[in-house]
Each structure stands twice: as structure tokens, then as C-alpha cells.
Coordinates of C-alpha atoms in Angstrom, one line a residue:
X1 CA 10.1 -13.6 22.0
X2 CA 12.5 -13.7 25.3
X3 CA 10.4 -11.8 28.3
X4 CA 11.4 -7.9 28.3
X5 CA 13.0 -6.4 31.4
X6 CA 12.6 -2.7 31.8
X7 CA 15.4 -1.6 32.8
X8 CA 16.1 2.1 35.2
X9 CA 16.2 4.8 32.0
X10 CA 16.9 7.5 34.3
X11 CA 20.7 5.7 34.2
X12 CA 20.8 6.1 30.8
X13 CA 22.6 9.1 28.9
X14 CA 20.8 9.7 25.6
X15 CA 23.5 10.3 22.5
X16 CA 25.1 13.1 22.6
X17 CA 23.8 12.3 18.2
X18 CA 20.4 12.8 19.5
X19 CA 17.8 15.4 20.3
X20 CA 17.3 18.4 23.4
X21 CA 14.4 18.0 25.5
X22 CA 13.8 21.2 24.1
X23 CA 13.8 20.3 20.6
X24 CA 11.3 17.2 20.9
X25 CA 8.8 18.7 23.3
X26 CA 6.4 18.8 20.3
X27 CA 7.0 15.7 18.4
X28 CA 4.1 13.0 18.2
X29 CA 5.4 9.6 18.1
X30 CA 3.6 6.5 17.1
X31 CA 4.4 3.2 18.5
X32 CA 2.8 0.1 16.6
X33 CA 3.8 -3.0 18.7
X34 CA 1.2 -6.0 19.9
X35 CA 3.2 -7.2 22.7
X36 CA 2.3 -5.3 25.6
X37 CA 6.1 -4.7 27.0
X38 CA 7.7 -4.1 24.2
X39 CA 4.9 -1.7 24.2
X40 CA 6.4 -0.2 27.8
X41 CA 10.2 -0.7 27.2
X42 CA 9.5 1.5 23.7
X43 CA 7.5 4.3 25.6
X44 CA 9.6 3.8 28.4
X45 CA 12.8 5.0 26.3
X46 CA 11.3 7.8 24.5
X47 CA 10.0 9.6 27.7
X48 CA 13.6 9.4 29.4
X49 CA 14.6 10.9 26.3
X50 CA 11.9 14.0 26.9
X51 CA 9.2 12.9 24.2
X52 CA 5.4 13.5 25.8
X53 CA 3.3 13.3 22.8
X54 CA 3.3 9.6 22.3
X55 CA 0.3 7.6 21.2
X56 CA 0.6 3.4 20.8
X57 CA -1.2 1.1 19.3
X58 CA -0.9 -2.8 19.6
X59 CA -2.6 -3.6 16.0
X60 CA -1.6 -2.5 12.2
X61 CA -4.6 -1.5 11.2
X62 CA -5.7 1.0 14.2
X63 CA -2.1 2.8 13.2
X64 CA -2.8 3.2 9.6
X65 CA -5.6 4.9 10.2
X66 CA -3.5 7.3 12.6
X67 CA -1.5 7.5 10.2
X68 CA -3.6 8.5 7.3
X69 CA -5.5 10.8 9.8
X70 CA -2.3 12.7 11.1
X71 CA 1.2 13.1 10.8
X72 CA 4.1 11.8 13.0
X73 CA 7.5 12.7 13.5
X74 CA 8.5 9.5 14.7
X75 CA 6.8 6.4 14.1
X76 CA 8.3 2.9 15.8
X77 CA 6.8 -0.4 14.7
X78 CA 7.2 -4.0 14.9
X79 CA 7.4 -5.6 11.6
X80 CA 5.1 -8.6 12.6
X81 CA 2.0 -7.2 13.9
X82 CA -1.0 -9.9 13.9
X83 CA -3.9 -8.9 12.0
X84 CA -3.5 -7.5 7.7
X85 CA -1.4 -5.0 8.1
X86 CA 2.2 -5.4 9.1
X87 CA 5.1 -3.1 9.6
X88 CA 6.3 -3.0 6.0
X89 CA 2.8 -1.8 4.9
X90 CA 3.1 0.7 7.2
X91 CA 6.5 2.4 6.4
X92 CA 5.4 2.1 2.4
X93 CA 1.6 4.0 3.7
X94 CA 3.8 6.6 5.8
X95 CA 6.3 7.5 3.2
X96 CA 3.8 7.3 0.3
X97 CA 1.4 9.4 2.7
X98 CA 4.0 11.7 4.0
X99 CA 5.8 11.9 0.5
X100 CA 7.0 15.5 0.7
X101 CA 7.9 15.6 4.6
X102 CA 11.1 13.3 4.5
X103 CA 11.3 14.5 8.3
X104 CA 9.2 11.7 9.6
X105 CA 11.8 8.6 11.2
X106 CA 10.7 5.3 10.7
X107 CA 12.5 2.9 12.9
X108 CA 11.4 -0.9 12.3
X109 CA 11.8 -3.5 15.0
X110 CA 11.5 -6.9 14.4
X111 CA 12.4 -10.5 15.5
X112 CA 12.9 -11.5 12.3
X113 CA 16.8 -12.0 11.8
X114 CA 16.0 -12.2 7.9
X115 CA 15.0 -9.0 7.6
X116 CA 18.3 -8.2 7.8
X117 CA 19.2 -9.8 4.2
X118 CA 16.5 -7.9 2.1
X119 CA 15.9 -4.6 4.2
X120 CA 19.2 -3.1 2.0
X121 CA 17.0 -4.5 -1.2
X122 CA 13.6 -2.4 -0.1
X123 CA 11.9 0.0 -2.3
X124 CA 10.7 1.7 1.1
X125 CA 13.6 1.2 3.8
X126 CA 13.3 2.4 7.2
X127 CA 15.9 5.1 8.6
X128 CA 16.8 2.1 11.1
X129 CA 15.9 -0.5 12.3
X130 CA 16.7 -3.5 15.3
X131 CA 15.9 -7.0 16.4
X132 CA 14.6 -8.2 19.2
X133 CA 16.0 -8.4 21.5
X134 CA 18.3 -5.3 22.0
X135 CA 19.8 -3.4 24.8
X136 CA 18.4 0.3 25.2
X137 CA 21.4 1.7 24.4
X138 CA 21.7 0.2 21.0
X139 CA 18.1 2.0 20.5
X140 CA 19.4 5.5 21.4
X141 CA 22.3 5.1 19.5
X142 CA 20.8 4.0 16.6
X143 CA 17.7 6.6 16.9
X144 CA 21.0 9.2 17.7
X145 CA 22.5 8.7 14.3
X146 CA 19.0 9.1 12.6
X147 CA 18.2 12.3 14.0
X148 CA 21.6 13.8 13.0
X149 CA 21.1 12.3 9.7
X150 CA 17.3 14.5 9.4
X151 CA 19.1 17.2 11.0
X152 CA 21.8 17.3 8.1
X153 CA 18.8 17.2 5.3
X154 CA 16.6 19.9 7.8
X155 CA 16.4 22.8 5.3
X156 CA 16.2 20.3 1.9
X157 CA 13.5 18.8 3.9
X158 CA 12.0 22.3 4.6
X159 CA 12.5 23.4 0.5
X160 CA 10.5 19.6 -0.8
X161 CA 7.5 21.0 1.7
X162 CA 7.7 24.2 -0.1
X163 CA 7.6 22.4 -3.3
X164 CA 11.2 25.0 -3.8
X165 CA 12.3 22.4 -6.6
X166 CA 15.4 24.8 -7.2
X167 CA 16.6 25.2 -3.3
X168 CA 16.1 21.1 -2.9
X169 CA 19.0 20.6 -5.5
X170 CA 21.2 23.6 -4.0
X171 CA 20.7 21.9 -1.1
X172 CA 21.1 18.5 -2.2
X173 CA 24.7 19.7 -3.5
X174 CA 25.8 21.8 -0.2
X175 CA 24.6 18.7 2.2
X176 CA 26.4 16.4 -0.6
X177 CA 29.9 18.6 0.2
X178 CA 29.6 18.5 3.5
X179 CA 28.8 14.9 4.1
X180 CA 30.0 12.6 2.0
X181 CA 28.3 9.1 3.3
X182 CA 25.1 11.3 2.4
X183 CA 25.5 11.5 -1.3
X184 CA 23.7 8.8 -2.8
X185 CA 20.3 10.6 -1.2
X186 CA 21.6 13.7 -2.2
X187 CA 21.6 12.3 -5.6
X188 CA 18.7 10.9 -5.7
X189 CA 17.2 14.0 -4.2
X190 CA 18.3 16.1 -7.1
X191 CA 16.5 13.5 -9.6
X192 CA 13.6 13.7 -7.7
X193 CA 13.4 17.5 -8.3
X194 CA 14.2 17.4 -11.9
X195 CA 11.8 15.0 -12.3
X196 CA 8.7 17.5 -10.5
X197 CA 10.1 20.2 -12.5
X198 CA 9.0 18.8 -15.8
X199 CA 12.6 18.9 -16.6
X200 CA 12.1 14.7 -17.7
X201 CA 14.9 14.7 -20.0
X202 CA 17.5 16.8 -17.6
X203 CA 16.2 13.9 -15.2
X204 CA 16.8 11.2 -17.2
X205 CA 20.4 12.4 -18.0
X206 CA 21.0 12.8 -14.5
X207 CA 20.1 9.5 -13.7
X208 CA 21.9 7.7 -16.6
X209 CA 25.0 9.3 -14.9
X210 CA 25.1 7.9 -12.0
X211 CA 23.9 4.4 -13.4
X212 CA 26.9 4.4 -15.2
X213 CA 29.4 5.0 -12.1
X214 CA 26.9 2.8 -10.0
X215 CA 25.5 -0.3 -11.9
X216 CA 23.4 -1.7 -9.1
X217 CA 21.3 1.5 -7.9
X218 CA 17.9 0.5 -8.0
X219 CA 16.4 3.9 -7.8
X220 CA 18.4 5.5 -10.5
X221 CA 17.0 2.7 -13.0
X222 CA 13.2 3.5 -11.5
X223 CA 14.3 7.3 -12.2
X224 CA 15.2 6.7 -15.9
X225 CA 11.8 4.7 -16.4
X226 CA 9.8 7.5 -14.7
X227 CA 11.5 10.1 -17.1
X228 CA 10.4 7.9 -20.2
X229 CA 6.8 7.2 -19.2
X230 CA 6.3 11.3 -19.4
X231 CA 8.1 11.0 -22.6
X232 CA 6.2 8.5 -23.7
X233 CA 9.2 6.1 -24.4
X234 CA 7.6 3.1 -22.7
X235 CA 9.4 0.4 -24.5
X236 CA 12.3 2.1 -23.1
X237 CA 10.2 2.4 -19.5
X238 CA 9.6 -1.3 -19.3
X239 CA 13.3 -2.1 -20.0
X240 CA 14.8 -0.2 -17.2
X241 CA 12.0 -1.3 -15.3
X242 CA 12.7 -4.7 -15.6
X243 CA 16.6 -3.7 -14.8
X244 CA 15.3 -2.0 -11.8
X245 CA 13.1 -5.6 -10.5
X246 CA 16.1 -7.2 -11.4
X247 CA 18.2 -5.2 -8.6
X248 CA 15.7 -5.2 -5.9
X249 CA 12.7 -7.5 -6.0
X250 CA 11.1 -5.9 -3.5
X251 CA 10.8 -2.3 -5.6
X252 CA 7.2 -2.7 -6.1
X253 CA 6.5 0.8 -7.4
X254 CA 8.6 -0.5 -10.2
X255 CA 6.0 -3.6 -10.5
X256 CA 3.4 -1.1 -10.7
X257 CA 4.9 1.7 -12.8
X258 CA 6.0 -1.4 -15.4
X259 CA 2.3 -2.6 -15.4
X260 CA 1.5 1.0 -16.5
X261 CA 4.1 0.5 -19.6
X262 CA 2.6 -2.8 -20.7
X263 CA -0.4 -0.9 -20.7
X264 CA 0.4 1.8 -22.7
X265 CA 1.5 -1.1 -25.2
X266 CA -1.5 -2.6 -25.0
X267 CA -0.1 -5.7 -24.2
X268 CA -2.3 -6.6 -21.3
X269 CA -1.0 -10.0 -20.7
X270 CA 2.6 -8.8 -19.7
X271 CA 0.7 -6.1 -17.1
X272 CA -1.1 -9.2 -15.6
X273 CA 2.0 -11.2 -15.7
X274 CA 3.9 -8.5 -14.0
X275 CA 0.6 -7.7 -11.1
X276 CA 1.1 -11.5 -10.5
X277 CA 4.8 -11.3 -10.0
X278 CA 4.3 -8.3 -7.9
X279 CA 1.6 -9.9 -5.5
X280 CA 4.1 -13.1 -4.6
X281 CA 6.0 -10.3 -3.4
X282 CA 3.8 -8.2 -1.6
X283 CA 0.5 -10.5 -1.6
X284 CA -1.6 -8.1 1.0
X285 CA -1.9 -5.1 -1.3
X286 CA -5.6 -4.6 -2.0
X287 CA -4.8 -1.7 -4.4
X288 CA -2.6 -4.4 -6.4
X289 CA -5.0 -7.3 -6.0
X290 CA -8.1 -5.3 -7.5
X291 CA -5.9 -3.9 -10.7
X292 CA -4.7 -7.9 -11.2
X293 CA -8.8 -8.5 -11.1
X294 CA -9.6 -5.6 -13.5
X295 CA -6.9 -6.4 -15.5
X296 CA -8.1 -10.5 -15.9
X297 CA -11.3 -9.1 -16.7
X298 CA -10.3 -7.1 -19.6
X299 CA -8.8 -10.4 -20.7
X300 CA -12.0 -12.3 -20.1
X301 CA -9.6 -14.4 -17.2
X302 CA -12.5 -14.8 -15.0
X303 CA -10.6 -17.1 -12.7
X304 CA -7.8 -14.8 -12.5
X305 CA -10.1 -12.0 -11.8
X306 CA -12.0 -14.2 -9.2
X307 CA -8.7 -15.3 -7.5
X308 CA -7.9 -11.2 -7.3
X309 CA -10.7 -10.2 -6.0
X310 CA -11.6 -12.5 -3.5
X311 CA -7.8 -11.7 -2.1
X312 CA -9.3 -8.0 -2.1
X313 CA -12.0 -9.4 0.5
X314 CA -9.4 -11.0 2.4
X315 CA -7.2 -8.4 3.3
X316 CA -9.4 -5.9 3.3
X317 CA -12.6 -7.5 5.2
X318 CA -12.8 -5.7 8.8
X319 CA -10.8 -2.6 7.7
X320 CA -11.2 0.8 6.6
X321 CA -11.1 -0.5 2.9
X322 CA -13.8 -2.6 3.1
X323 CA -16.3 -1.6 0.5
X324 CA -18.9 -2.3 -1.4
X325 CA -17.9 -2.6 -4.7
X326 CA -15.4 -5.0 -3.7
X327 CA -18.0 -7.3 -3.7
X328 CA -19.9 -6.3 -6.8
X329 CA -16.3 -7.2 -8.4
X330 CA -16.1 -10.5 -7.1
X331 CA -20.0 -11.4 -7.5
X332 CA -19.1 -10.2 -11.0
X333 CA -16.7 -12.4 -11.6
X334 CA -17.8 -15.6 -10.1
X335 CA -21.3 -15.0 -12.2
X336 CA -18.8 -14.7 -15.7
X337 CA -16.7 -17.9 -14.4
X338 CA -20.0 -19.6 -14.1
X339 CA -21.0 -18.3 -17.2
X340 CA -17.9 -19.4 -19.0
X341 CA -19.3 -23.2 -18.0
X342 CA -17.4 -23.4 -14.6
X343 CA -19.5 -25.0 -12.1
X344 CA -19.1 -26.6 -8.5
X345 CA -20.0 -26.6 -5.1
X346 CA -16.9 -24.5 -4.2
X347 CA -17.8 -21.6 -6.3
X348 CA -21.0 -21.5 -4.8
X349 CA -20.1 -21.1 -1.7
X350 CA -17.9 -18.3 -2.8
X351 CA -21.0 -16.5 -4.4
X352 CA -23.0 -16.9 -1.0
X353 CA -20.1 -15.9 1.6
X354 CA -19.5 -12.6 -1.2
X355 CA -23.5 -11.8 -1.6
X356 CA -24.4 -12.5 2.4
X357 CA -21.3 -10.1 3.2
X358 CA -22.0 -7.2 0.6
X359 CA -25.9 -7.4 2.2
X360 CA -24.5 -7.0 5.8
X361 CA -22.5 -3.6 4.9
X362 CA -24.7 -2.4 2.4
X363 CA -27.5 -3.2 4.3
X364 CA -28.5 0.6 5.1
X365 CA -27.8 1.8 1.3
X366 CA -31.4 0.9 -0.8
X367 CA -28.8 1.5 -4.0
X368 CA -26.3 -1.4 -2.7
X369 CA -29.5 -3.5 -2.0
X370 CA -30.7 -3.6 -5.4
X371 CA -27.2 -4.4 -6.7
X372 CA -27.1 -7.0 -4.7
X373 CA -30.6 -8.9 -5.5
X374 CA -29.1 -7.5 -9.5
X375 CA -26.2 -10.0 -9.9
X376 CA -28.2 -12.4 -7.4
X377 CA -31.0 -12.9 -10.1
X378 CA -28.0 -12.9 -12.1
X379 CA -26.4 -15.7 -11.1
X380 CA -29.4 -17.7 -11.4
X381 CA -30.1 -17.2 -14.7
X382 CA -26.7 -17.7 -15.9
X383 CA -26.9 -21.1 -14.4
X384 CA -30.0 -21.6 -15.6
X385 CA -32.4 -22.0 -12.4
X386 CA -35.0 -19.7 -12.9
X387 CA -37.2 -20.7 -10.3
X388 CA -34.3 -19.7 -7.5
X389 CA -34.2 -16.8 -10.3
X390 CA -38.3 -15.5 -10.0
X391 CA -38.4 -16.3 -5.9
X392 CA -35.3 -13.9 -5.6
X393 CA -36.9 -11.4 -7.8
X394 CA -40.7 -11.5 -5.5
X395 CA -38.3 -10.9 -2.8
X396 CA -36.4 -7.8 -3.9
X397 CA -40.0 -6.1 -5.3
X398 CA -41.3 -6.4 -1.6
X399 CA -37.7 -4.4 -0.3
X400 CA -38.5 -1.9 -3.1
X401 CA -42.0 -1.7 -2.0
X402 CA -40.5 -1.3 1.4
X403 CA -38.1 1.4 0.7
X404 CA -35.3 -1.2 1.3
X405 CA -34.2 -1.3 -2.1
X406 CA -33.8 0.9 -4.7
X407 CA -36.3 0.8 -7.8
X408 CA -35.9 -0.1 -11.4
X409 CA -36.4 2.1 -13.9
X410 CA -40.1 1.1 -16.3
X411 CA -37.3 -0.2 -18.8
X412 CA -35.1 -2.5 -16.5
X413 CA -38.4 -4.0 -14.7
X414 CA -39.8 -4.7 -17.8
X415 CA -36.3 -6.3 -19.4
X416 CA -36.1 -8.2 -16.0
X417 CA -39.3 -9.4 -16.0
X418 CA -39.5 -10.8 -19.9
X419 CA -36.1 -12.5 -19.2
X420 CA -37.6 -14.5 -16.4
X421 CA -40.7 -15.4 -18.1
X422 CA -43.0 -13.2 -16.0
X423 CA -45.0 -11.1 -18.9

């Protein structure tokens, strides 16, 4: 990226579109950028503009957990942080976090002139967004026009806090009457509280009306499925579903509400097919990458589920969703892959990076311990070395005798023991 110049804000008139120093006195703003001025120029601009409460951070990951820890009324981010979490996984976190308070602005900044051709195409689009690099005016203008946008939707956005499904819709029409280039989220608005009124098929007619005038609306198509998974319609679901990926590939809640369908039909190959489609698309969602793993496994796909779950590690290693039983998944399903007569140097390897990891974290839980030596001894067996098998098991009784390890039931020791040939 070219080198930023701060330039003299105080020169700068804010939009007349945009807020009183009055009015944003209160507002927390988050600023999720790794390069150190852009970091300035962004809090630069939105002091001159009066905002105090403003907290940055230069990595994705540190702002998620902000985010998931507090609400902000403004959030600015880069769309290519370094590290696992960018800035598209942040404005589908904050809106899925924040899903009642459509207050919050989410302005996107990226260098990325392709962002440009799919941001229209977006399940979860940002109110605005710019690339680098950009005058300061451009960024008060564009935040200008956002803020007058929130400020036409105030009191719907007031009545979806309140859960006041019948004053969104009033609303919805009045803001509708009054603003014309707002109607399409007035629209969609109504759906929405149709929809969390339990009103599915009043929803689902209201949607099929407006796919009819507009053929290529996404949402509406996602609103008709949603209405037929409550109804229980889910050949019907996975139809409009489909329609709805065929729109916008990046809709992922449509990837995910489609896996549902298949499901329902019991035709777990399609769900996988669709979780793998999905995850070319969005391939750092852990949530997305473990149901593709649990998924495989109910298939008996082992390398599938093997393939999912060590993606889990990957993006989630080093992060607040690091876990455990991420790693008793993929130990798991290396053991069953192995089991199934795969065999080779590179699994191994795999098995040792999962099962020296899961010890590190789980060192200080005696329960995770035992788990661990569990599919260790496990392993062994399976491929059929029972000497690695018994020294593995001597070394897990002296951790239970220690405390460091959880013990076995009189049962489980005396299964374990008779499979390795030790009674």
C-alpha cells in the first residue's frame, strides 16, 4: 500500500449527512487495521468528527473478541488483516452477534479493487465501504450517507430491539413512503418480522411477491426456504435454496440452512456435498469445517472427516476457539482412517502434531489427560503395535497414580488391560 499522509482534519467540514458532536459523544468505535497509519489517519478522522470512545486493534482476532465481549456503534476494518480472521469474518460475527441492533455501521476498507465486483453479491454486506487509498473527504461523505441511512431506520431499529414485531412492519411501511431507495430493506424488514412472528406462511407469501417483481433478490429466495424449513416443506427448502446460491455464491447461511434440508431428507451426501461447496467459499469457518467432519463421519468418510477437522486446528489453533475436543475429533478420525487400512508416514505425523497439541492445552485438566493416553493406546492397537500400545498404557497408570490423569472405572481398566494382553 502507497505511504499515508495525515492530512490537517481541523480543515475539514464533516457532511452536513453526518452526526453532531453532541449526538456521538457516547458512541464506541472499533478500528481493526494492522497498518499502523492507516491505524492514525482512521482515528485521526473520527476525532475531528467528535468521536472519543475509540478503541483499535491491528489483528482480527483481538477485535472479535471485542466484539463478542461488547457492542459497537461503529466498527471500521480492513478487509485483509494478517492472522485467521479477516474483515469479512468480522462483519458476518458483528451482524450475526448484533442481530437485533441493525444500528451498528460497518464500514469495510480494503485495497482489494475486487471486492468491488462481489461486495453487491454478499450475504453480509457492509453499510460502506472504500479502497485504499482514499481522500478523507470521500470517508466523511461516505460515513455521512450511512448515518442518515441508520437515522431514517432509528425507530424500526428501536421496535427489532424491543422484539415490537408489529411496529417493525408499521415502520418498515412509513420509512418505505418516505424514502423510496430504502425499500428493498424495508421489504425485507417486513419478512423478517413475519417470519419471528410464527406467521411462516404470511412470510412466505410475502416473499413470493416480491420474487416475482424482482427475480434476482437473493434474500427473498433465503426468506421462502426459511418459511418452509418451519413448515417442514424441505424439498421445497432445498429448491429455493439452491435458487438463492445460484444468485449470490457468497450467501453462506443459505449453504448452511440447505445442509439442514438435506438432512432433514436424510440424504447425508448432498449436506456434505453442499459443506464442501460452502467451505471453497468461505474455507476459514471452523463452525462449517467441524459439521463437514461430523458429517463424513456419519458417512464413515474418514478422510473427509480428517481433512475437516484438521482445517478446524488450523484456523482455530491460537484463538479463542481452540479446544479440546477439536482434537479428540481429529485424533478420532485419523485412528478410523488408519483403521480403514490407510497407513503412511504422513498420517503419523498428523496423529503426533494433534496428540502433542491436545496434551499442551489439556495439560491442567486430569479428564483431557486420560482422553488423550485413551485414543493414544488406541491408535496403537488399531495398527497393531502393542508393545508402543502397553509402554503407553505403564505411562498413563503412573499420571493416574499421580493425580495427572483421570482414573478408569474397575470395568474400563479391566477391558483395557485384557485387550492388551496384560491379565
Amino acid at each position: 500500500m502507497a505511504e499515508v499522509s495525515i492530512p490537517d482534519f481541523n480543515n475539514l467540514k464533516p457532511s452536513n449527512e453526518g452526526a453532531s458532536n453532541a449526538s456521538v459523544a457516547n458512541k464506541r468505535v472499533l478500528i481493526v487495521e494492522d497498518i499502523g497509519e492507516m491505524r492514525l489517519m482512521l482515528k485521526s478522522l473520527m476525532t475531528s468528527l467528535g468521536y472519543s470512545k475509540i478503541e483499535i486493534e491491528p489483528s482480527g482476532q483481538a477485535a472479535l473478541k471485542r466484539i463478542l465481549e461488547g457492542r459497537y456503534d461503529i466498527v471500521l476494518s480492513d478487509y485483509n488483516l494478517g492472522g485467521s480472521v479477516d474483515g469479512q469474518q468480522l462483519l458476518e460475527i458483528t451482524r450475526k452477534t448484533y442481530s437485533l441492533d441493525h444500528s451498528t455501521i460497518f464500514m469495510m476498507i480494503t485495497a482489494d479493487t475486487a471486492y468491488e465486483a462481489v461486495v453487491s453479491a454478499l450475504e453480509y454486506q457492509p453499510d460502506s465501504y472504500l479502497v485504499k487509498p482514499f481522500p478523507p473527504e470521500s470517508f466523511m461523505r461516505r460515513l455521512g450517507r450511512v448515518i442518515k441511512q441508520k437515522q431514517a431506520f432509528h425507530n424500526l431499529n428501536q421496535a427489532r430491539l424491543n422484539e415490537d414485531w408489529d411496529q417493525v412492519m408499521e415502520e418498515a411501511k412509513y420509512v418505505m413512503s418516505k424514502h423510496a431507495p430504502y425499500a428493498s430493506l424495508c421489504l425485507k424488514s417486513i419478512g423478517e418480522a413475519l417470519f419471528a412472528k410464527g406467521e411462516y406462511k404470511q412470510a412466505k407469501t410475502h416473499y413470493m411477491l416480491i420474487t416475482q417483481k424482482h427475480k434476482n433478490l437473493a434474500w427473498a429466495y433465503y426468506g421462502i426456504a426459511q418459511c418452509e424449513m418451519e413448515m417442514e416443506q424441505y424439498a421445497g427448502a432445498a429448491k429455493n435454496l439452491q435458487t438463492t446460491i445460484n444468485l449470490s455464491r457468497h450467501f453462506l447461511s443459505a449453504y448452511d440452512l440447505l445442509a439442514d434440508a438435506y438432512e432433514k431428507l436424510e440424504d447425508l451426501e448432498q449436506a456434505q456435498a453442499v459443506l464442501r461447496s460452502v467451505l471453497e467459499v468461505s474455507p476459514r469457518s471452523p463452525e462449517r469445517s467441524k459439521r463437514m467432519g461430523d458429517i463424513s463421519a456419519k458417512l464413515n468418510d474418514w478422510s473427509s472427516a480428517e481433512q475437516a477437522y484438521g482445517r478446524v486446528i488450523r484456523v482455530s489453533r491460537d484463538t479463542i476457539n481452540e479446544t479440546v475436543e477439536m482434537y479428540y475429533d481429529h485424533l478420532q478420525a485419523i485412528t478410523n482412517l488408519i483403521n480403514s487400512g490407510e497407513e503412511g508416514k504422513t498420517l503419523n505425523d498428523k496423529f503426533k502434531r494433534s496428540l502433542t497439541r491436545l496434551r499442551i492445552i489439556g495439560k491442567a485438566s486430569p479428564v483431557s489427560v486420560t482422553n488423550s493416553f485413551r485414543i493414544e493406546v488406541q491408535q496403537y492397537v488399531t495398527r497393531n503395535h502393542m508393545g508402543e500400545a502397553i509402554k503407553t498404557w505403564h505411562n498413563w497408570n503412573r499420571l493416574i497414580a499421580d493425580g495427572k490423569a483421570s482414573p478408569l472405572s474397575e470395568g474400563q481398566e479391566y477391558s483395557l488391560k485384557k485387550r492388551l494382553g496384560l491379565l
